[in-house]
Short mmCIF file of C-alpha atoms in Angstrom, two decimals:
data_model
loop_
_atom_site.label_atom_id
_atom_site.label_comp_id
_atom_site.label_asym_id
_atom_site.label_seq_id
_atom_site.Cartn_x
_atom_site.Cartn_y
_atom_site.Cartn_z
CA MET A 1 19.56 38.82 37.36
CA LEU A 2 21.33 39.36 40.67
CA LYS A 3 19.65 41.33 43.45
CA GLU A 4 22.31 44.04 43.22
CA GLU A 5 21.65 44.41 39.48
CA ARG A 6 17.90 44.69 40.06
CA GLN A 7 18.35 47.34 42.71
CA GLN A 8 20.70 49.34 40.52
CA LEU A 9 18.12 49.31 37.72
CA ILE A 10 15.43 50.45 40.17
CA LEU A 11 17.58 53.43 41.19
CA GLU A 12 18.33 54.27 37.55
CA LYS A 13 14.60 54.17 36.77
CA LEU A 14 13.90 56.48 39.72
CA GLY A 15 16.67 58.80 38.61
CA THR A 16 14.85 59.26 35.31
CA ASP A 17 11.17 59.10 36.28
CA LYS A 18 11.32 60.24 39.97
CA LYS A 19 8.45 57.87 40.77
CA VAL A 20 7.71 54.24 39.91
CA THR A 21 5.12 51.61 40.74
CA LEU A 22 5.93 48.11 41.96
CA VAL A 23 3.85 46.61 39.15
CA ASP A 24 5.84 48.47 36.49
CA LEU A 25 9.12 47.50 38.15
CA GLY A 26 8.09 43.84 38.24
CA GLN A 27 7.38 43.92 34.51
CA LEU A 28 10.59 45.78 33.76
CA LEU A 29 12.75 43.37 35.77
CA ASN A 30 10.69 40.26 35.00
CA VAL A 31 10.39 39.30 38.67
CA SER A 32 7.52 38.88 41.11
CA TYR A 33 5.77 41.72 42.92
CA ASP A 34 7.09 40.43 46.26
CA SER A 35 10.68 40.41 44.99
CA VAL A 36 10.42 44.00 43.83
CA ARG A 37 8.78 45.00 47.08
CA ARG A 38 11.66 43.47 49.09
CA ASP A 39 14.18 45.29 46.90
CA VAL A 40 12.42 48.61 47.44
CA ILE A 41 12.31 48.08 51.22
CA GLU A 42 16.05 47.31 51.26
CA LEU A 43 16.80 50.43 49.23
CA GLU A 44 14.64 52.52 51.55
CA ASP A 45 16.51 51.16 54.57
CA LYS A 46 19.75 52.26 52.88
CA GLY A 47 18.33 55.77 52.46
CA LEU A 48 18.29 55.59 48.65
CA LEU A 49 14.56 56.09 48.01
CA LYS A 50 11.21 56.56 49.74
CA LYS A 51 8.69 53.72 49.63
CA VAL A 52 5.07 54.70 49.17
CA HIS A 53 2.03 52.49 48.83
CA GLY A 54 2.31 50.61 45.56
CA GLY A 55 5.60 52.16 44.51
CA ALA A 56 8.56 54.34 45.33
CA ILE A 57 9.70 57.92 44.85
CA ALA A 58 13.10 59.56 44.79
CA HIS A 59 13.99 61.57 47.90
CA SER A 60 14.62 64.58 45.70
CA TYR A 61 11.07 64.35 44.30
CA LEU A 62 9.61 64.51 47.82
CA SER A 63 11.86 67.32 49.06
CA MET A 64 11.36 69.51 45.99
CA LYS A 65 7.59 69.19 46.06
CA PRO A 66 6.59 69.29 49.74
CA SER A 67 3.30 71.06 49.07
CA LYS A 68 2.44 69.46 45.75
CA GLY A 69 1.51 65.98 46.92
CA LEU A 70 3.43 62.74 46.89
CA GLY A 71 3.19 61.97 43.22
CA ILE A 72 1.64 58.56 43.83
CA VAL A 73 -1.62 59.23 45.60
CA ASN A 74 -4.27 56.55 45.67
CA THR A 75 -7.67 56.07 47.23
CA GLU A 76 -6.18 54.57 50.40
CA PHE A 77 -4.44 57.84 51.26
CA VAL A 78 -7.56 59.85 50.46
CA THR A 79 -9.88 57.66 52.54
CA ILE A 80 -7.50 57.53 55.51
CA ALA A 81 -6.97 61.29 55.46
CA LYS A 82 -10.72 61.99 55.49
CA LYS A 83 -11.13 59.80 58.58
CA ALA A 84 -8.06 61.23 60.32
CA LEU A 85 -9.08 64.86 59.84
CA LYS A 86 -12.28 64.22 61.81
CA LEU A 87 -10.10 63.80 64.95
CA LEU A 88 -8.61 67.28 64.67
CA GLU A 89 -10.11 70.09 66.75
CA ASN A 90 -9.19 73.75 67.17
CA ASN A 91 -6.49 74.71 69.67
CA LYS A 92 -5.14 71.19 70.11
CA ILE A 93 -1.49 70.12 70.19
CA ILE A 94 -0.83 67.34 67.69
CA ILE A 95 2.31 65.24 67.24
CA MET A 96 2.91 63.90 63.74
CA ASP A 97 6.09 61.90 63.14
CA GLY A 98 7.66 60.57 59.96
CA GLY A 99 5.89 58.58 57.28
CA THR A 100 4.21 59.08 53.94
CA THR A 101 0.68 58.80 55.31
CA ASN A 102 1.25 61.49 57.96
CA PHE A 103 2.73 63.75 55.29
CA TYR A 104 -0.36 63.36 53.12
CA ILE A 105 -2.73 63.96 56.05
CA ALA A 106 -0.86 67.14 56.98
CA GLU A 107 -1.28 68.50 53.48
CA GLN A 108 -5.06 68.05 53.73
CA ILE A 109 -5.58 69.94 57.02
CA PRO A 110 -8.27 72.60 56.45
CA LYS A 111 -7.06 76.21 56.42
CA ASN A 112 -9.54 77.24 59.11
CA LEU A 113 -8.16 74.89 61.79
CA GLU A 114 -6.02 76.42 64.55
CA LEU A 115 -3.49 73.82 65.70
CA THR A 116 0.00 73.34 67.03
CA ILE A 117 1.80 70.61 65.10
CA VAL A 118 4.88 69.04 66.68
CA THR A 119 7.00 67.00 64.28
CA ASN A 120 10.43 65.51 63.69
CA ASN A 121 9.74 65.45 59.95
CA PRO A 122 11.19 68.54 58.19
CA HIS A 123 9.25 67.82 54.98
CA LEU A 124 5.98 67.74 56.89
CA ALA A 125 6.85 71.03 58.59
CA THR A 126 7.59 72.59 55.21
CA ALA A 127 4.29 71.34 53.80
CA LEU A 128 2.50 73.26 56.57
CA ALA A 129 4.59 76.42 56.23
CA GLU A 130 1.89 78.38 54.42
CA HIS A 131 -0.99 77.22 56.62
CA PRO A 132 -2.26 80.45 58.20
CA LYS A 133 -3.40 79.07 61.56
CA ILE A 134 -0.94 76.29 62.38
CA GLU A 135 2.00 76.80 64.71
CA ILE A 136 4.82 74.39 63.85
CA ILE A 137 7.32 73.03 66.38
CA LEU A 138 10.15 71.24 64.56
CA LEU A 139 12.06 68.94 66.88
CA GLY A 140 15.84 69.07 66.85
CA GLY A 141 18.28 66.20 66.87
CA SER A 142 20.41 64.22 64.45
CA PHE A 143 19.02 64.13 60.91
CA TYR A 144 18.49 60.51 59.92
CA LYS A 145 18.88 60.51 56.14
CA ARG A 146 17.28 57.13 55.52
CA TYR A 147 13.88 58.23 56.83
CA GLN A 148 14.28 62.01 56.52
CA ILE A 149 13.54 62.66 60.21
CA THR A 150 15.33 63.88 63.33
CA ILE A 151 16.11 61.36 66.06
CA GLY A 152 18.34 61.00 69.10
CA SER A 153 18.69 62.36 72.62
CA LYS A 154 18.11 65.98 71.53
CA THR A 155 14.81 65.03 69.91
CA ILE A 156 13.64 63.29 73.08
CA GLN A 157 14.83 66.23 75.19
CA ASP A 158 12.75 68.65 73.10
CA LEU A 159 9.66 66.58 73.93
CA GLU A 160 10.10 66.94 77.69
CA HIS A 161 8.24 70.26 77.73
CA ILE A 162 5.24 69.12 75.67
CA GLN A 163 1.92 67.53 76.61
CA ALA A 164 0.10 66.67 73.40
CA ASP A 165 -3.58 65.98 72.86
CA LEU A 166 -3.12 63.51 70.00
CA TYR A 167 -0.21 61.63 68.45
CA PHE A 168 -0.29 60.35 64.87
CA MET A 169 2.17 57.46 64.93
CA GLY A 170 3.65 56.22 61.68
CA ILE A 171 4.40 52.48 61.67
CA ASN A 172 5.65 49.72 59.37
CA SER A 173 3.47 46.90 60.66
CA ILE A 174 0.59 46.09 62.99
CA SER A 175 -0.55 42.74 64.37
CA LEU A 176 -2.24 41.44 67.49
CA ASP A 177 0.75 39.31 68.51
CA ASN A 178 3.49 41.88 67.93
CA GLY A 179 1.57 45.13 68.21
CA LEU A 180 2.92 48.16 66.36
CA ALA A 181 6.46 47.79 65.04
CA ILE A 182 9.02 49.51 62.84
CA ARG A 183 12.43 48.74 61.30
CA HIS A 184 14.70 51.01 63.33
CA TYR A 185 15.47 50.61 67.03
CA GLU A 186 16.24 54.22 67.96
CA GLU A 187 13.12 55.45 66.21
CA SER A 188 11.03 52.94 68.17
CA ILE A 189 12.29 54.53 71.42
CA LEU A 190 11.38 57.99 70.14
CA LYS A 191 7.88 56.85 69.24
CA GLN A 192 7.41 55.45 72.74
CA LYS A 193 8.34 58.84 74.16
CA MET A 194 5.90 60.62 71.84
CA MET A 195 3.19 58.23 72.91
CA ASN A 196 3.93 58.74 76.62
CA ILE A 197 3.47 62.53 76.39
CA SER A 198 0.21 62.29 74.40
CA ARG A 199 -3.27 61.87 75.81
CA LYS A 200 -4.36 59.74 72.86
CA THR A 201 -2.54 57.89 70.08
CA VAL A 202 -3.79 57.09 66.60
CA THR A 203 -2.11 55.15 63.85
CA CYS A 204 -3.16 55.34 60.21
CA VAL A 205 -2.37 52.05 58.51
CA LEU A 206 -2.25 51.08 54.86
CA GLU A 207 -3.77 47.68 54.18
CA GLU A 208 -0.41 46.14 53.24
CA LYS A 209 0.89 46.75 56.80
CA ILE A 210 -1.89 44.83 58.56
CA ASN A 211 -0.88 41.48 60.11
CA ARG A 212 2.76 41.99 59.16
CA LYS A 213 5.77 41.83 61.50
CA GLU A 214 8.81 44.10 61.83
CA ASN A 215 11.80 43.96 64.15
CA TYR A 216 11.27 46.66 66.76
CA ASN A 217 8.07 46.83 68.79
CA VAL A 218 6.74 50.24 69.80
CA CYS A 219 3.62 49.28 71.76
CA ASN A 220 0.80 46.79 72.02
CA PHE A 221 -2.26 47.24 69.86
CA THR A 222 -4.40 47.83 72.96
CA ASP A 223 -2.24 50.87 73.86
CA LEU A 224 -3.83 52.75 70.96
CA SER A 225 -6.85 55.00 71.13
CA TYR A 226 -7.70 54.84 67.41
CA LEU A 227 -6.87 52.64 64.42
CA ILE A 228 -7.57 54.18 61.03
CA THR A 229 -7.50 52.22 57.77
CA SER A 230 -9.08 52.67 54.36
CA LEU A 231 -11.26 49.64 55.09
CA SER A 232 -14.70 49.57 56.61
CA PRO A 233 -14.49 48.88 60.37
CA SER A 234 -16.55 45.75 59.68
CA ASP A 235 -14.07 44.38 57.13
CA GLU A 236 -13.03 40.76 57.80
CA LEU A 237 -9.32 41.72 57.76
CA LEU A 238 -9.93 43.73 60.94
CA ASN A 239 -11.88 41.04 62.81
CA GLY A 240 -9.06 40.22 65.20
CA PHE A 241 -8.66 43.88 66.19
CA LYS A 242 -12.28 44.40 67.22
CA ASN A 243 -13.53 44.59 70.81
CA LYS A 244 -10.05 45.36 72.17
CA GLY A 245 -10.84 48.82 73.54
CA VAL A 246 -9.46 50.57 70.45
CA GLU A 247 -11.82 52.60 68.27
CA ILE A 248 -11.53 51.50 64.64
CA LEU A 249 -12.40 54.15 62.08
#
């Protein structure tokens, strides 16, 4: 089966089910997990779906259910969110950019916390709309359909007047050699700006993104304040990241 045929079948499956797992797709298409994963990444880059850990969801499923969860929630998201929420304190200004993990964390913020959340992710802003004590600043700019975020000069301009306490940076890969990286150049510039106006930066990383490489570097690993994963800080997979001046949670 040609790649184009596989990808068309993936989109047809999403059109019916709204959410799929990579394992199920591999069985359906009779190809390897890695092949399906590459197909899903390509389709995400074309703006045709949203990749989540272990699967994919239709954009319409995410936008219609901003406060009902992501549909495919696993223990990694739950564990990461519990660790991340410990960094939040009353009356702080928090930047949260695009990404499935940030979206899930935002949904779990306790109702008693008083925060200002700055974001370029309209879905994340909507998920917080009914939170009684959170002020939401939604950054303007061009709406980038592929990743459902705002980017561009207007987005950067809106950040000029903000000094944040903590920035939750969404990334596609992290490694010691290449640092934190993503797939889109203009978004990498925006993330650098968000980092520059924040006192501390944290990234919450799914295990599949560790020791991977993507095209556009955002920063070095040592520029972070915190690294959060679902793993124990003593896990062997994190050995190379230890004793670098970054707190691993």
